[in-house]
Coordinates of C-alpha atoms in Angstrom, one line a residue:
M8 CA 192.0 119.4 193.5
S9 CA 192.7 118.6 197.1
P10 CA 195.3 116.0 197.9
S11 CA 194.2 112.7 199.5
P12 CA 196.6 111.8 202.2
P13 CA 196.8 108.2 203.4
A14 CA 194.6 107.0 206.2
V15 CA 196.2 105.9 209.4
D16 CA 195.4 102.6 211.1
S17 CA 196.2 103.0 214.7
A18 CA 196.2 99.2 215.3
E19 CA 198.7 98.7 212.5
A20 CA 200.9 101.5 213.8
T21 CA 201.0 100.0 217.3
K22 CA 201.8 96.6 215.8
A23 CA 204.7 98.1 213.8
A24 CA 206.1 99.8 216.9
K25 CA 206.0 96.6 218.9
Q26 CA 207.7 94.7 216.1
I27 CA 210.6 97.2 216.0
A28 CA 210.9 96.9 219.8
R29 CA 211.1 93.1 219.6
E30 CA 213.7 93.3 216.8
V31 CA 215.9 95.7 218.9
A32 CA 215.7 93.4 221.9
G33 CA 216.9 90.4 219.9
L34 CA 219.8 92.1 218.1
R35 CA 223.4 91.5 218.9
D36 CA 224.8 93.5 216.0
T37 CA 225.6 96.8 217.7
K38 CA 225.3 98.9 214.5
K39 CA 221.9 97.5 213.6
R40 CA 220.7 97.7 217.2
K41 CA 221.6 101.4 217.3
A42 CA 219.8 102.0 214.0
L43 CA 216.6 100.5 215.3
E44 CA 216.9 102.3 218.6
E45 CA 217.1 105.5 216.6
E46 CA 214.0 104.5 214.6
I47 CA 212.1 104.1 217.9
K48 CA 213.2 107.5 219.0
N49 CA 212.0 108.9 215.7
A50 CA 208.5 107.9 216.7
F51 CA 208.6 110.7 219.2
R52 CA 210.2 113.3 217.0
S53 CA 208.3 115.7 214.7
T54 CA 211.2 115.6 212.3
P55 CA 213.0 112.2 212.1
K56 CA 216.8 112.2 212.3
G57 CA 219.1 110.7 209.8
L58 CA 216.9 111.0 206.7
E59 CA 217.8 113.1 203.7
T60 CA 215.4 115.8 202.5
P61 CA 215.3 118.0 199.3
A62 CA 217.4 121.2 199.8
Y63 CA 215.6 124.5 200.1
A64 CA 216.1 128.0 201.4
V65 CA 213.5 130.1 203.2
E66 CA 213.1 133.3 201.2
E67 CA 210.5 135.0 203.4
T68 CA 207.8 134.3 206.0
L69 CA 204.2 135.4 206.0
G70 CA 203.1 134.6 209.5
A71 CA 203.1 130.8 209.8
V72 CA 203.7 130.4 206.0
E73 CA 207.2 130.0 204.6
L74 CA 208.2 130.9 201.0
R75 CA 210.7 128.3 200.1
A76 CA 213.1 128.1 197.1
Y77 CA 213.7 124.4 196.4
E78 CA 216.6 123.1 194.5
P79 CA 215.9 120.5 191.8
Y80 CA 215.5 116.9 192.9
A81 CA 214.1 113.6 191.7
V82 CA 211.3 111.3 193.0
A83 CA 210.0 107.8 192.4
A84 CA 206.3 108.3 191.8
L85 CA 203.2 106.3 191.2
K86 CA 201.7 106.6 187.7
E87 CA 198.2 106.5 189.2
A88 CA 196.7 106.7 192.7
K89 CA 196.7 103.4 194.7
A90 CA 195.2 102.4 198.0
D91 CA 197.4 103.9 200.7
G92 CA 199.3 100.8 201.9
A93 CA 199.6 99.4 198.4
G94 CA 201.1 102.6 197.1
F95 CA 203.6 102.9 199.9
N96 CA 204.7 99.3 199.5
T97 CA 205.1 99.6 195.8
L98 CA 207.4 102.6 196.2
A99 CA 209.3 101.1 199.1
A100 CA 209.9 97.9 197.1
F101 CA 211.6 100.0 194.3
L102 CA 213.7 101.9 196.8
F103 CA 214.8 98.8 198.6
G104 CA 215.9 96.8 195.5
K105 CA 213.0 96.0 193.1
N106 CA 214.8 97.6 190.2
D107 CA 217.0 96.6 187.3
E108 CA 220.2 97.0 189.4
E109 CA 218.7 95.3 192.5
K110 CA 220.0 98.4 194.3
A111 CA 218.9 99.2 197.8
M112 CA 218.7 103.0 198.4
D113 CA 218.4 105.0 201.5
M114 CA 215.0 106.0 202.8
T115 CA 214.3 109.8 202.6
M116 CA 211.6 112.3 203.6
P117 CA 209.1 113.6 203.1
V118 CA 206.6 111.4 201.3
E119 CA 204.6 113.5 198.8
M120 CA 200.9 113.2 198.1
T121 CA 199.4 115.1 195.2
D122 CA 195.8 114.3 194.1
G123 CA 196.0 110.9 195.6
K124 CA 199.3 110.0 194.0
M125 CA 202.3 109.2 196.2
A126 CA 206.0 109.9 195.6
F127 CA 209.2 109.2 197.4
V128 CA 212.2 111.6 197.2
L129 CA 215.3 109.9 195.7
P130 CA 218.6 110.2 197.6
K131 CA 220.9 112.9 196.1
A132 CA 223.5 110.2 195.4
D133 CA 221.1 108.3 193.1
E134 CA 219.1 111.1 191.4
A135 CA 221.4 111.7 188.5
A136 CA 221.2 108.0 187.3
P137 CA 218.6 106.1 189.3
P138 CA 218.0 102.5 188.6
T139 CA 214.9 101.6 186.4
P140 CA 211.9 100.4 188.4
D141 CA 210.8 96.8 187.7
D142 CA 207.2 97.7 188.5
G143 CA 205.5 99.5 185.6
D144 CA 203.4 101.5 188.1
V145 CA 206.5 103.4 189.2
V146 CA 208.1 106.2 187.2
I147 CA 211.1 108.5 187.9
E148 CA 210.1 112.2 187.8
R149 CA 212.2 115.4 188.0
R150 CA 211.2 118.3 190.2
A151 CA 212.5 121.5 188.7
A152 CA 213.8 124.4 190.9
R153 CA 210.7 126.1 192.2
L154 CA 209.3 128.5 194.7
V155 CA 206.5 127.3 197.0
A156 CA 204.4 128.5 199.9
A157 CA 204.4 126.0 202.8
V158 CA 202.3 125.8 206.0
A159 CA 203.1 123.2 208.7
F160 CA 200.6 121.3 210.8
A161 CA 200.7 118.5 213.3
G162 CA 198.5 115.4 213.7
I163 CA 196.9 113.2 211.2
A164 CA 196.5 114.7 207.7
T165 CA 192.9 113.8 207.1
P166 CA 191.1 115.2 204.1
E167 CA 189.2 117.6 206.4
E168 CA 192.4 118.8 208.0
V169 CA 194.0 119.3 204.6
E170 CA 191.1 121.5 203.6
R171 CA 191.5 123.6 206.7
Q172 CA 195.2 124.1 206.0
R173 CA 194.4 124.9 202.4
A174 CA 192.1 127.7 203.5
R175 CA 194.7 128.9 206.0
L176 CA 197.4 129.0 203.2
A177 CA 195.0 130.8 200.8
A178 CA 194.2 133.4 203.4
A179 CA 197.9 134.1 204.1
L180 CA 198.6 134.6 200.4
A181 CA 195.6 136.8 200.0
E182 CA 197.0 139.3 202.5
T183 CA 199.9 140.2 200.3
D184 CA 200.1 141.6 196.8
A185 CA 203.7 140.3 196.4
V186 CA 202.8 136.6 196.1
A187 CA 200.4 134.6 193.9
A188 CA 199.6 130.9 193.8
D189 CA 201.0 129.5 190.5
G190 CA 198.3 127.0 189.7
D191 CA 196.0 124.8 191.8
E192 CA 198.3 121.8 192.6
Y193 CA 198.5 121.4 196.3
T194 CA 200.8 118.7 197.8
V195 CA 200.9 117.2 201.2
L196 CA 204.3 116.5 202.6
Q197 CA 204.5 113.9 205.4
Y198 CA 207.8 113.3 207.3
N199 CA 207.0 110.5 209.8
A200 CA 206.6 106.8 210.0
P201 CA 203.0 105.5 210.5
Y202 CA 203.7 104.6 214.1
T203 CA 204.8 108.1 215.1
I204 CA 202.5 109.5 217.8
P205 CA 199.9 111.8 216.1
W206 CA 200.6 115.0 218.0
R207 CA 204.4 114.8 217.1
R208 CA 203.8 114.3 213.4
R209 CA 205.1 116.9 211.0
N210 CA 202.9 117.6 207.9
E211 CA 203.1 120.4 205.4
L212 CA 200.9 121.7 202.7
V213 CA 202.7 123.4 199.8
V214 CA 201.6 125.1 196.6
P215 CA 203.9 126.6 193.9
V216 CA 203.9 130.4 193.9
C217 CA 205.3 133.4 192.1
L218 CA 206.7 136.5 193.7
L219 CA 205.4 139.5 191.9
Y220 CA 207.5 142.6 191.0
T221 CA 206.4 145.7 189.2
S222 CA 208.7 146.8 186.4
D223 CA 208.7 150.0 184.4
A224 CA 210.1 147.9 181.6
A225 CA 206.8 145.9 181.4
D226 CA 205.1 148.7 179.5
E227 CA 202.4 146.5 178.2
G228 CA 201.8 144.6 181.4
L229 CA 203.4 141.4 180.1
G230 CA 204.0 138.7 182.7
V231 CA 207.5 137.1 182.4
D232 CA 208.3 134.1 184.4
L233 CA 211.8 134.1 186.0
G234 CA 212.2 130.8 187.7
G235 CA 209.4 131.4 190.1
R236 CA 209.5 135.2 190.0
R237 CA 207.3 137.1 187.7
I238 CA 207.6 140.7 186.6
I239 CA 204.1 142.3 186.1

């Protein structure tokens, strides 16, 4: 199924940007002022600075498509799809202290959207023993090490744009006999705050894949999964 990225309300985005500007103007705390100034600058960056992301290595490129080997990481995810703003607020509340330890954690990127369900990446420092969510709609999930194909695109990730990128990704994979999509679970990754100007936004569409290798040992044509690599 196709992911359903959150809709963007331009009026709300403008309102949020103006609110940050007012907060910066009124701050006397130098550290907080610099942090908010950096947040304003992030509105003009395709990849925000100062936010942790899951670790990965680019194994190969197929034109505009990257084959990435991700290390394991953890996320706070919604059990079920929610309205865009409600889902974001639910996860943000957990991250900022609505948990059994009342612990505030750092914001990370990207936000994941899979079949309408949103997830936030947990900071590396908290993933081994994260606090328990107070909200029953939030669960902690582990992402195993995996190989994915990723294609980047700018702008607003509308359902129509996601479908175009899905076709683009499928076409790139179809041109090689060394890679195959491993299932049909596509995920949209979004790196920016809602008030980031649209043409500077960084979005990615990813799908798990297997690299295919022919082995003389596979006399009967048996497929063996090797952590994202499969002998055929």
